[in-house]
Structures are given as structure tokens and as C-alpha cells.
Amino acid sequence: MSMRILAAKVWTPTDIKEAWTLREKFHLQSCFVAGGTLLQTQWEKGVPYPPQLISLEKVEGLEGINYKTEGTKRFLQIGAMTKLATCRNHPVIKEKWSLLSTAIQQIAAPAIRNLGTIGGNVAYGFGDAIPALLTMDAEVSYFDGKTIKTEKLDHWLNTRQNKEVLLTGVILPEYRHSSFVTQFYKKVGRREAFSGSVVTVSGVIGKNDVGVIDFVRLAVGGGDNRPHRLKATEQLLIDQMINPKLLRNVYETILNEFHPISDVFYSDDYRRWVTANIIFSELSRLEG
Ligand SMILES: Cc1cc2nc3c(=O)[nH]c(=O)nc-3n(C[C@H](O)[C@H](O)[C@H](O)COP(=O)(O)OP(=O)(O)OC[C@H]3O[C@@H](n4cnc5c(N)ncnc54)[C@H](O)[C@@H]3O)c2cc1C
């Protein structure tokens, strides 16, 4: 089914294969539209919209949140078309994956979160939910034209390049349980009017009974900074007890491994320092 809006034709497929076939048919003349909130900001900035818009709104099976058990694995499955607001307020997410709820709370305003989807946030590659999802070892599921595949979000972000996919969902595996876990999500500055944050930093750090770090995930992103994990810093921390020397090394390692952008507002050095300071201060609170 289709209708014409302005100069573009809007297609409303009802299943994944139909959506995919349309995308293959129109290719660069088309794009998928979920909530349309990010695309709207791009079009308002003058980016031309393609003549064929493939709305995912009516595609079956892409919306909803399900807590599942498969064998010994327990996980939460979030359909790509699930609204940010629904994710943020979902009781299981609030209880078990609260970092995602915290992250979404800092994305745009409520009216936008009622339209924008988790899939749209992840698919565009720079969404503010991504650093939080990376620290929770999230996976993504996607349709590649033949079958639905699942892989770690971290891997997918690093290898997707220009590979075309239709994102079908986000999967959150149940956390492993350290004796003591601290988590944080900080989106620094310039939030209003979607000017992009200076930097977004997220972390999950677990310690065992004797104070040794037995789980650590750190991720950065924000604005035009491609979200990614800080793996060298994670490596430095795992199996260690926090002490002043380790903290100094962590600070230096972050400065070396994070390469943010510079723009007219903030230099890359400034973004690096802010990031190192946030992580340093979160780790200091764990000391002792
Ligand atoms: C005023 C305002 C403030 C905002 N503030 C923030 C903010 O603070 N942080 C932030 O992260 N974002 C922000 N946004 C952007 C946007 O609202 C969110 O990123 C939202 O999650 C995007 O989801 P969407 O469903 O609207 O995506 P859409 O705009 O529909 O799509 C985004 C991109 O993803 C692709 N896409 C969407 N779904 C799929 C899918 N299932 N499979 C494959 N490709 C897909 C589209 O083709 C498009 O390229 C803001 C937007 C506005 C208008």
C-alpha cells in the first residue's frame, strides 16, 4: 500500500520481507522511516528526502517488550519499533536494566520520545541510547534479506559499514551478578534543541566480595562522536583493585584511546578530559 506526501511516496508494508523488497527495489531513492523524528531534523536542515519513504509503522512483529527464557539464558527482547517512552517506562527495564531508562530520559523531550523508536536510535548509529546499551552487552537482531540474525551491538556497530539491514530488535541479556555493581550514564551539556551533547559516557562496573573488579564495561558517544566501548581502559581495570596508581593509569589510557571530534564549540581535548574526569570520579567512588 502507498500514499503520496509532498514530493515523496510513502509505502506502508505490513511484513519484513515486503519492506525489504521495497528497499531493494528503490535502493538509494528510498529510506526506512520508523518514528521519523531524526529524519525530520535532517530534512529540516536541508538534507533532501528520498522520493520513496518506506514506513515501518505497520510492519508486524516489530513492536513490544518481552522478557524471555531460552535454556539457561534470560533476556529482554525489545522490538525495533518500540517507542522510546515505552522503553523508558517499562517496569522490567526500570527494575533490571535501569541504565537504559536513565539514558532515554535524557533523549529529547517527552513528545519526541512518544514518537521516536529504540530501533531508530540504534540504526542511525549515533543515538544517545547506544552508550548505555553497549555497557549492558546488548545485542541487535536484523533482517538481511534472507533471515533474521542476531549479533552483539558492539560488533555490529564496528562492522556494519554500509551494509543495509532492517533492524528488528534490541536484546538485553540478563546481567551477571557481581557482589557490588555501580553504573552511570552522563550526557554532558548542550542538550536543548538537539544540538548534540559534548560527550555521553556510560559505565557498568562490578566488584567481588574482596573488592576486585570482575566486570567492567565503559562506553562513550554523544553528538557526532561514534559510540564505542573503551576496551583498553576496560582491560586495565578487570581483575584489579582500585587504587590511586590504577586511577592515574586509567585517566591516561582514556586520553589515549578516545578520539572524539573537534567542532566550533568544543575541542577534542576538552571532550577527552571531560570523559576521563567522569570515569575517574565514578571509579574513585568505588575505591575502598
Ligand atoms: C527535538 C529533537 C531532539 C532530539 N534529541 C535527541 C537526543 O537528545 N538524543 C538522541 O539520540 N536523539 C535525539 N533526537 C533524534 C531522535 O528523536 C531519536 O534518535 C530517535 O530515537 C530516532 O528514532 P526514530 O524512530 O524517530 O528514527 P527515524 O527518524 O525514523 O530513523 C532514523 C534513522 O534510522 C533508520 N531506521 C529507523 N528504523 C530502522 C530500522 N528498524 N531498521 C533500519 N533502519 C532504520 C532510518 O532510515 C533513519 O536513517 C532528537 C530529535 C528531535 C526532533
Tab-separated table of C-alpha atoms and ligand atoms in Angstrom:
chain	number	residue	atom	x	y	z
A	1	MET	CA	0.000	0.000	0.000
A	2	SER	CA	1.240	3.551	-0.604
A	3	MET	CA	0.221	7.206	-0.381
A	4	ARG	CA	1.819	10.395	-1.618
A	5	ILE	CA	3.014	13.102	0.838
A	6	LEU	CA	4.565	16.259	-0.593
A	7	ALA	CA	7.009	15.069	-3.227
A	8	ALA	CA	7.610	11.685	-1.630
A	9	LYS	CA	5.666	8.493	-1.878
A	10	VAL	CA	5.105	6.729	1.451
A	11	TRP	CA	4.964	2.946	1.388
A	12	THR	CA	3.387	1.067	4.294
A	13	PRO	CA	4.445	-2.582	4.050
A	14	THR	CA	2.960	-4.993	6.573
A	15	ASP	CA	5.758	-7.521	6.844
A	16	ILE	CA	9.531	-7.520	6.943
A	17	LYS	CA	10.007	-9.162	3.555
A	18	GLU	CA	7.731	-6.679	1.834
A	19	ALA	CA	9.625	-3.788	3.467
A	20	TRP	CA	12.911	-5.307	2.369
A	21	THR	CA	11.734	-5.871	-1.200
A	22	LEU	CA	10.721	-2.216	-1.451
A	23	ARG	CA	14.101	-1.104	-0.137
A	24	GLU	CA	15.882	-3.317	-2.650
A	25	LYS	CA	13.692	-2.037	-5.449
A	26	PHE	CA	14.188	1.672	-4.719
A	27	HIS	CA	17.601	1.426	-3.051
A	28	LEU	CA	19.200	4.914	-2.829
A	29	GLN	CA	15.911	6.523	-3.820
A	30	SER	CA	14.400	5.329	-0.522
A	31	CYS	CA	14.828	5.037	3.234
A	32	PHE	CA	13.114	3.265	6.105
A	33	VAL	CA	11.094	5.532	8.385
A	34	ALA	CA	10.370	4.490	11.981
A	35	GLY	CA	9.183	7.386	14.195
A	36	GLY	CA	10.629	9.856	11.691
A	37	THR	CA	11.960	12.158	14.437
A	38	LEU	CA	15.619	12.001	13.466
A	39	LEU	CA	14.842	12.123	9.761
A	40	GLN	CA	12.708	15.186	10.438
A	41	THR	CA	15.695	17.024	11.956
A	42	GLN	CA	17.796	16.117	8.912
A	43	TRP	CA	15.156	17.232	6.436
A	44	GLU	CA	14.704	20.483	8.363
A	45	LYS	CA	18.427	21.098	7.982
A	46	GLY	CA	18.022	20.803	4.225
A	47	VAL	CA	19.091	17.202	3.650
A	48	PRO	CA	16.896	16.194	0.687
A	49	TYR	CA	14.455	13.415	1.480
A	50	PRO	CA	14.346	10.458	-0.866
A	51	PRO	CA	11.326	10.143	-3.158
A	52	GLN	CA	10.311	6.759	-1.690
A	53	LEU	CA	9.757	6.542	2.075
A	54	ILE	CA	9.261	3.048	3.482
A	55	SER	CA	7.333	3.385	6.726
A	56	LEU	CA	7.870	0.555	9.207
A	57	GLU	CA	4.840	1.568	11.246
A	58	LYS	CA	2.577	-1.231	10.028
A	59	VAL	CA	5.178	-3.979	9.808
A	60	GLU	CA	4.014	-6.780	12.068
A	61	GLY	CA	6.094	-8.061	14.958
A	62	LEU	CA	8.427	-5.091	15.354
A	63	GLU	CA	6.855	-3.549	18.449
A	64	GLY	CA	6.732	-4.744	22.052
A	65	ILE	CA	8.855	-5.787	25.007
A	66	ASN	CA	9.136	-9.425	26.097
A	67	TYR	CA	11.050	-10.958	28.979
A	68	LYS	CA	12.175	-14.380	27.771
A	69	THR	CA	13.962	-17.512	28.928
A	70	GLU	CA	15.730	-19.838	26.487
A	71	GLY	CA	17.523	-22.683	28.237
A	72	THR	CA	19.633	-21.022	30.905
A	73	LYS	CA	19.605	-17.674	29.122
A	74	ARG	CA	17.227	-14.940	30.284
A	75	PHE	CA	16.898	-11.790	28.266
A	76	LEU	CA	14.660	-8.908	27.315
A	77	GLN	CA	13.605	-8.583	23.698
A	78	ILE	CA	12.632	-5.085	22.577
A	79	GLY	CA	11.078	-4.699	19.138
A	80	ALA	CA	12.798	-2.086	16.975
A	81	MET	CA	9.569	-0.091	16.582
A	82	THR	CA	9.016	0.179	20.333
A	83	LYS	CA	8.740	3.827	21.325
A	84	LEU	CA	11.463	5.363	23.471
A	85	ALA	CA	8.801	6.402	26.012
A	86	THR	CA	7.526	2.814	26.277
A	87	CYS	CA	11.063	1.549	26.903
A	88	ARG	CA	11.753	4.232	29.455
A	89	ASN	CA	8.632	3.460	31.494
A	90	HIS	CA	8.604	-0.321	31.204
A	91	PRO	CA	8.630	-1.869	34.715
A	92	VAL	CA	11.119	-4.649	33.867
A	93	ILE	CA	13.509	-2.179	32.213
A	94	LYS	CA	13.227	0.125	35.212
A	95	GLU	CA	13.967	-2.737	37.557
A	96	LYS	CA	16.638	-4.748	35.729
A	97	TRP	CA	18.094	-2.512	33.009
A	98	SER	CA	17.571	0.877	34.632
A	99	LEU	CA	20.548	2.390	32.812
A	100	LEU	CA	18.531	2.263	29.594
A	101	SER	CA	15.662	4.042	31.279
A	102	THR	CA	18.082	6.686	32.598
A	103	ALA	CA	19.596	7.150	29.137
A	104	ILE	CA	16.245	7.504	27.381
A	105	GLN	CA	15.088	10.033	29.963
A	106	GLN	CA	17.854	12.282	28.619
A	107	ILE	CA	16.882	11.924	24.966
A	108	ALA	CA	14.860	14.842	23.600
A	109	ALA	CA	11.507	15.842	25.148
A	110	PRO	CA	8.530	13.613	26.065
A	111	ALA	CA	6.647	14.413	22.844
A	112	ILE	CA	9.609	13.233	20.750
A	113	ARG	CA	10.083	10.139	22.921
A	114	ASN	CA	6.438	9.254	22.253
A	115	LEU	CA	7.242	9.073	18.527
A	116	GLY	CA	10.914	8.099	18.331
A	117	THR	CA	11.798	4.413	18.481
A	118	ILE	CA	14.632	2.434	20.020
A	119	GLY	CA	15.355	0.954	16.571
A	120	GLY	CA	15.679	4.412	15.011
A	121	ASN	CA	18.033	5.492	17.783
A	122	VAL	CA	20.304	2.499	17.235
A	123	ALA	CA	20.008	2.312	13.435
A	124	TYR	CA	21.300	5.796	12.843
A	125	GLY	CA	24.461	4.851	14.681
A	126	PHE	CA	24.865	7.908	16.921
A	127	GLY	CA	21.815	7.669	19.207
A	128	ASP	CA	22.258	8.500	22.858
A	129	ALA	CA	20.837	5.140	23.926
A	130	ILE	CA	23.812	3.359	22.340
A	131	PRO	CA	26.485	4.017	25.022
A	132	ALA	CA	24.099	2.638	27.680
A	133	LEU	CA	23.243	-0.375	25.507
A	134	LEU	CA	26.943	-1.089	24.927
A	135	THR	CA	27.612	-1.228	28.655
A	136	MET	CA	24.774	-3.739	29.031
A	137	ASP	CA	26.221	-6.054	26.346
A	138	ALA	CA	23.127	-5.510	24.206
A	139	GLU	CA	22.606	-7.472	21.016
A	140	VAL	CA	20.739	-6.442	17.890
A	141	SER	CA	18.592	-8.555	15.628
A	142	TYR	CA	18.186	-7.639	11.990
A	143	PHE	CA	16.835	-8.898	8.700
A	144	ASP	CA	19.450	-9.026	5.954
A	145	GLY	CA	17.170	-10.022	3.099
A	146	LYS	CA	17.335	-13.739	3.809
A	147	THR	CA	16.994	-14.358	7.515
A	148	ILE	CA	16.906	-12.677	10.918
A	149	LYS	CA	20.352	-12.604	12.503
A	150	THR	CA	21.469	-11.657	15.994
A	151	GLU	CA	24.827	-10.251	16.990
A	152	LYS	CA	26.437	-8.125	19.669
A	153	LEU	CA	25.653	-4.446	19.214
A	154	ASP	CA	29.355	-3.720	19.755
A	155	HIS	CA	30.332	-5.983	16.840
A	156	TRP	CA	27.509	-4.765	14.632
A	157	LEU	CA	28.474	-1.104	15.099
A	158	ASN	CA	32.081	-1.874	14.228
A	159	THR	CA	31.386	-3.982	11.156
A	160	ARG	CA	28.151	-2.719	9.626
A	161	GLN	CA	29.784	-0.053	7.402
A	162	ASN	CA	27.347	0.422	4.542
A	163	LYS	CA	25.699	-2.963	4.932
A	164	GLU	CA	21.971	-2.499	4.505
A	165	VAL	CA	19.808	-4.118	7.189
A	166	LEU	CA	16.352	-3.806	8.642
A	167	LEU	CA	16.757	-3.704	12.397
A	168	THR	CA	14.118	-5.889	14.045
A	169	GLY	CA	15.025	-5.572	17.712
A	170	VAL	CA	17.384	-4.993	20.601
A	171	ILE	CA	18.151	-7.770	23.074
A	172	LEU	CA	19.322	-7.199	26.624
A	173	PRO	CA	20.909	-10.247	28.258
A	174	GLU	CA	20.406	-10.538	31.986
A	175	TYR	CA	23.321	-9.015	33.878
A	176	ARG	CA	25.880	-11.232	35.504
A	177	HIS	CA	25.843	-10.512	39.195
A	178	SER	CA	28.894	-9.117	40.932
A	179	SER	CA	28.686	-8.617	44.690
A	180	PHE	CA	28.658	-4.879	44.206
A	181	VAL	CA	27.706	-3.095	40.998
A	182	THR	CA	27.802	0.578	40.162
A	183	GLN	CA	26.516	2.053	36.935
A	184	PHE	CA	26.354	5.514	35.444
A	185	TYR	CA	25.152	7.382	32.387
A	186	LYS	CA	26.217	11.006	31.911
A	187	LYS	CA	25.203	13.160	28.993
A	188	VAL	CA	27.166	16.371	29.229
A	189	GLY	CA	25.898	19.737	28.055
A	190	ARG	CA	24.010	21.346	25.192
A	191	ARG	CA	21.009	19.071	25.417
A	192	GLU	CA	18.322	21.506	24.349
A	193	ALA	CA	17.202	21.682	20.700
A	194	PHE	CA	19.150	18.533	19.864
A	195	SER	CA	22.434	20.338	19.402
A	196	GLY	CA	24.171	17.106	20.410
A	197	SER	CA	25.936	16.506	23.698
A	198	VAL	CA	29.572	17.415	24.360
A	199	VAL	CA	30.057	13.811	25.281
A	200	THR	CA	27.978	10.907	26.588
A	201	VAL	CA	29.676	8.457	28.942
A	202	SER	CA	28.250	5.266	30.374
A	203	GLY	CA	29.661	2.521	32.555
A	204	VAL	CA	28.833	-0.637	34.477
A	205	ILE	CA	31.458	-1.808	36.971
A	206	GLY	CA	31.189	-4.815	39.276
A	207	LYS	CA	33.383	-5.779	42.238
A	208	ASN	CA	33.544	-9.121	44.000
A	209	ASP	CA	33.488	-9.707	47.781
A	210	VAL	CA	37.159	-8.796	48.200
A	211	GLY	CA	36.962	-5.650	46.077
A	212	VAL	CA	38.406	-6.997	42.821
A	213	ILE	CA	36.737	-5.676	39.675
A	214	ASP	CA	35.131	-8.675	37.975
A	215	PHE	CA	33.009	-6.900	35.373
A	216	VAL	CA	33.602	-3.661	33.520
A	217	ARG	CA	32.030	-2.014	30.516
A	218	LEU	CA	32.732	1.604	29.586
A	219	ALA	CA	31.311	3.341	26.532
A	220	VAL	CA	31.365	6.811	25.027
A	221	GLY	CA	29.421	8.663	22.360
A	222	GLY	CA	27.339	11.812	22.105
A	223	GLY	CA	26.813	14.360	19.346
A	224	ASP	CA	28.784	13.368	16.256
A	225	ASN	CA	31.062	11.036	18.206
A	226	ARG	CA	30.572	7.485	17.017
A	227	PRO	CA	29.629	5.448	20.123
A	228	HIS	CA	32.094	2.760	21.124
A	229	ARG	CA	33.469	0.910	24.117
A	230	LEU	CA	36.719	1.944	25.799
A	231	LYS	CA	38.244	-1.507	25.621
A	232	ALA	CA	41.823	-0.639	26.575
A	233	THR	CA	40.554	1.044	29.734
A	234	GLU	CA	38.300	-1.931	30.478
A	235	GLN	CA	41.300	-4.259	30.091
A	236	LEU	CA	43.307	-2.160	32.505
A	237	LEU	CA	40.600	-2.373	35.159
A	238	ILE	CA	39.500	-6.004	35.004
A	239	ASP	CA	40.811	-8.210	37.851
A	240	GLN	CA	42.259	-5.173	39.641
A	241	MET	CA	41.516	-3.456	42.930
A	242	ILE	CA	41.037	0.267	42.642
A	243	ASN	CA	43.987	2.275	43.930
A	244	PRO	CA	45.452	5.721	43.179
A	245	LYS	CA	48.065	4.365	40.734
A	246	LEU	CA	45.445	2.432	38.779
A	247	LEU	CA	43.236	5.520	38.641
A	248	ARG	CA	46.086	7.591	37.197
A	249	ASN	CA	46.713	4.906	34.553
A	250	VAL	CA	43.020	4.781	33.741
A	251	TYR	CA	42.973	8.539	33.224
A	252	GLU	CA	45.944	8.384	30.831
A	253	THR	CA	44.532	5.400	28.947
A	254	ILE	CA	41.232	7.164	28.339
A	255	LEU	CA	43.077	10.203	26.984
A	256	ASN	CA	44.958	7.888	24.614
A	257	GLU	CA	42.142	5.662	23.432
A	258	PHE	CA	39.278	8.121	22.974
A	259	HIS	CA	39.471	10.205	19.802
A	260	PRO	CA	36.442	12.499	19.818
A	261	ILE	CA	35.682	15.124	17.229
A	262	SER	CA	36.524	18.825	17.483
A	263	ASP	CA	33.933	21.369	16.456
A	264	VAL	CA	33.349	25.101	16.805
A	265	PHE	CA	32.067	24.611	20.357
A	266	TYR	CA	34.481	22.137	21.952
A	267	SER	CA	37.899	20.735	21.134
A	268	ASP	CA	38.680	17.030	21.048
A	269	ASP	CA	40.978	17.549	24.072
A	270	TYR	CA	38.169	19.094	26.087
A	271	ARG	CA	35.856	16.159	25.316
A	272	ARG	CA	38.615	13.729	26.273
A	273	TRP	CA	39.243	15.474	29.602
A	274	VAL	CA	35.550	15.577	30.434
A	275	THR	CA	35.281	11.847	29.727
A	276	ALA	CA	38.387	10.962	31.737
A	277	ASN	CA	37.185	13.105	34.650
A	278	ILE	CA	33.746	11.466	34.709
A	279	ILE	CA	35.157	7.939	34.705
A	280	PHE	CA	37.889	8.865	37.195
A	281	SER	CA	35.329	10.283	39.588
A	282	GLU	CA	32.960	7.291	39.252
A	283	LEU	CA	35.846	4.881	39.919
A	284	SER	CA	37.083	6.954	42.868
A	285	ARG	CA	33.693	6.472	44.492
A	286	LEU	CA	34.248	2.721	44.239
A	287	GLU	CA	37.646	2.862	45.922
A	288	GLY	CA	37.903	1.265	49.349
B	1	LIG	C1	13.869	17.991	19.015
B	1	LIG	C2	14.617	16.675	18.899
B	1	LIG	C3	15.527	16.336	19.877
B	1	LIG	C4	16.244	15.127	19.785
B	1	LIG	N1	17.146	14.824	20.774
B	1	LIG	C5	17.834	13.658	20.698
B	1	LIG	C6	18.765	13.321	21.717
B	1	LIG	O1	18.952	14.047	22.696
B	1	LIG	N2	19.449	12.143	21.589
B	1	LIG	C7	19.251	11.289	20.532
B	1	LIG	O2	19.870	10.221	20.485
B	1	LIG	N3	18.370	11.595	19.557
B	1	LIG	C8	17.658	12.744	19.603
B	1	LIG	N4	16.762	13.067	18.607
B	1	LIG	C9	16.656	12.172	17.436
B	1	LIG	C10	15.576	11.105	17.535
B	1	LIG	O3	14.409	11.579	18.173
B	1	LIG	C11	15.990	9.816	18.257
B	1	LIG	O4	17.303	9.448	17.911
B	1	LIG	C12	15.015	8.666	17.923
B	1	LIG	O5	15.294	7.542	18.713
B	1	LIG	C13	15.073	8.256	16.457
B	1	LIG	O6	14.088	7.261	16.274
B	1	LIG	P1	13.024	7.362	15.100
B	1	LIG	O7	12.148	6.173	15.235
B	1	LIG	O8	12.335	8.661	15.077
B	1	LIG	O9	14.007	7.212	13.847
B	1	LIG	P2	13.781	7.723	12.353
B	1	LIG	O10	13.946	9.189	12.292
B	1	LIG	O11	12.535	7.156	11.780
B	1	LIG	O12	15.022	6.986	11.647
B	1	LIG	C14	16.347	7.280	12.000
B	1	LIG	C15	17.297	6.543	11.029
B	1	LIG	O13	17.278	5.148	11.281
B	1	LIG	C16	16.786	4.421	10.141
B	1	LIG	N5	15.904	3.401	10.703
B	1	LIG	C17	14.894	3.606	11.588
B	1	LIG	N6	14.390	2.429	11.983
B	1	LIG	C18	15.084	1.467	11.324
B	1	LIG	C19	15.042	0.035	11.322
B	1	LIG	N7	14.174	-0.644	12.089
B	1	LIG	N8	15.917	-0.643	10.538
B	1	LIG	C20	16.824	0.025	9.771
B	1	LIG	N9	16.914	1.374	9.727
B	1	LIG	C21	16.052	2.080	10.500
B	1	LIG	C22	16.086	5.442	9.256
B	1	LIG	O14	16.150	5.072	7.892
B	1	LIG	C23	16.908	6.688	9.559
B	1	LIG	O15	18.099	6.667	8.804
B	1	LIG	C24	16.018	14.251	18.681
B	1	LIG	C25	15.073	14.600	17.701
B	1	LIG	C26	14.383	15.791	17.802
B	1	LIG	C27	13.369	16.139	16.740
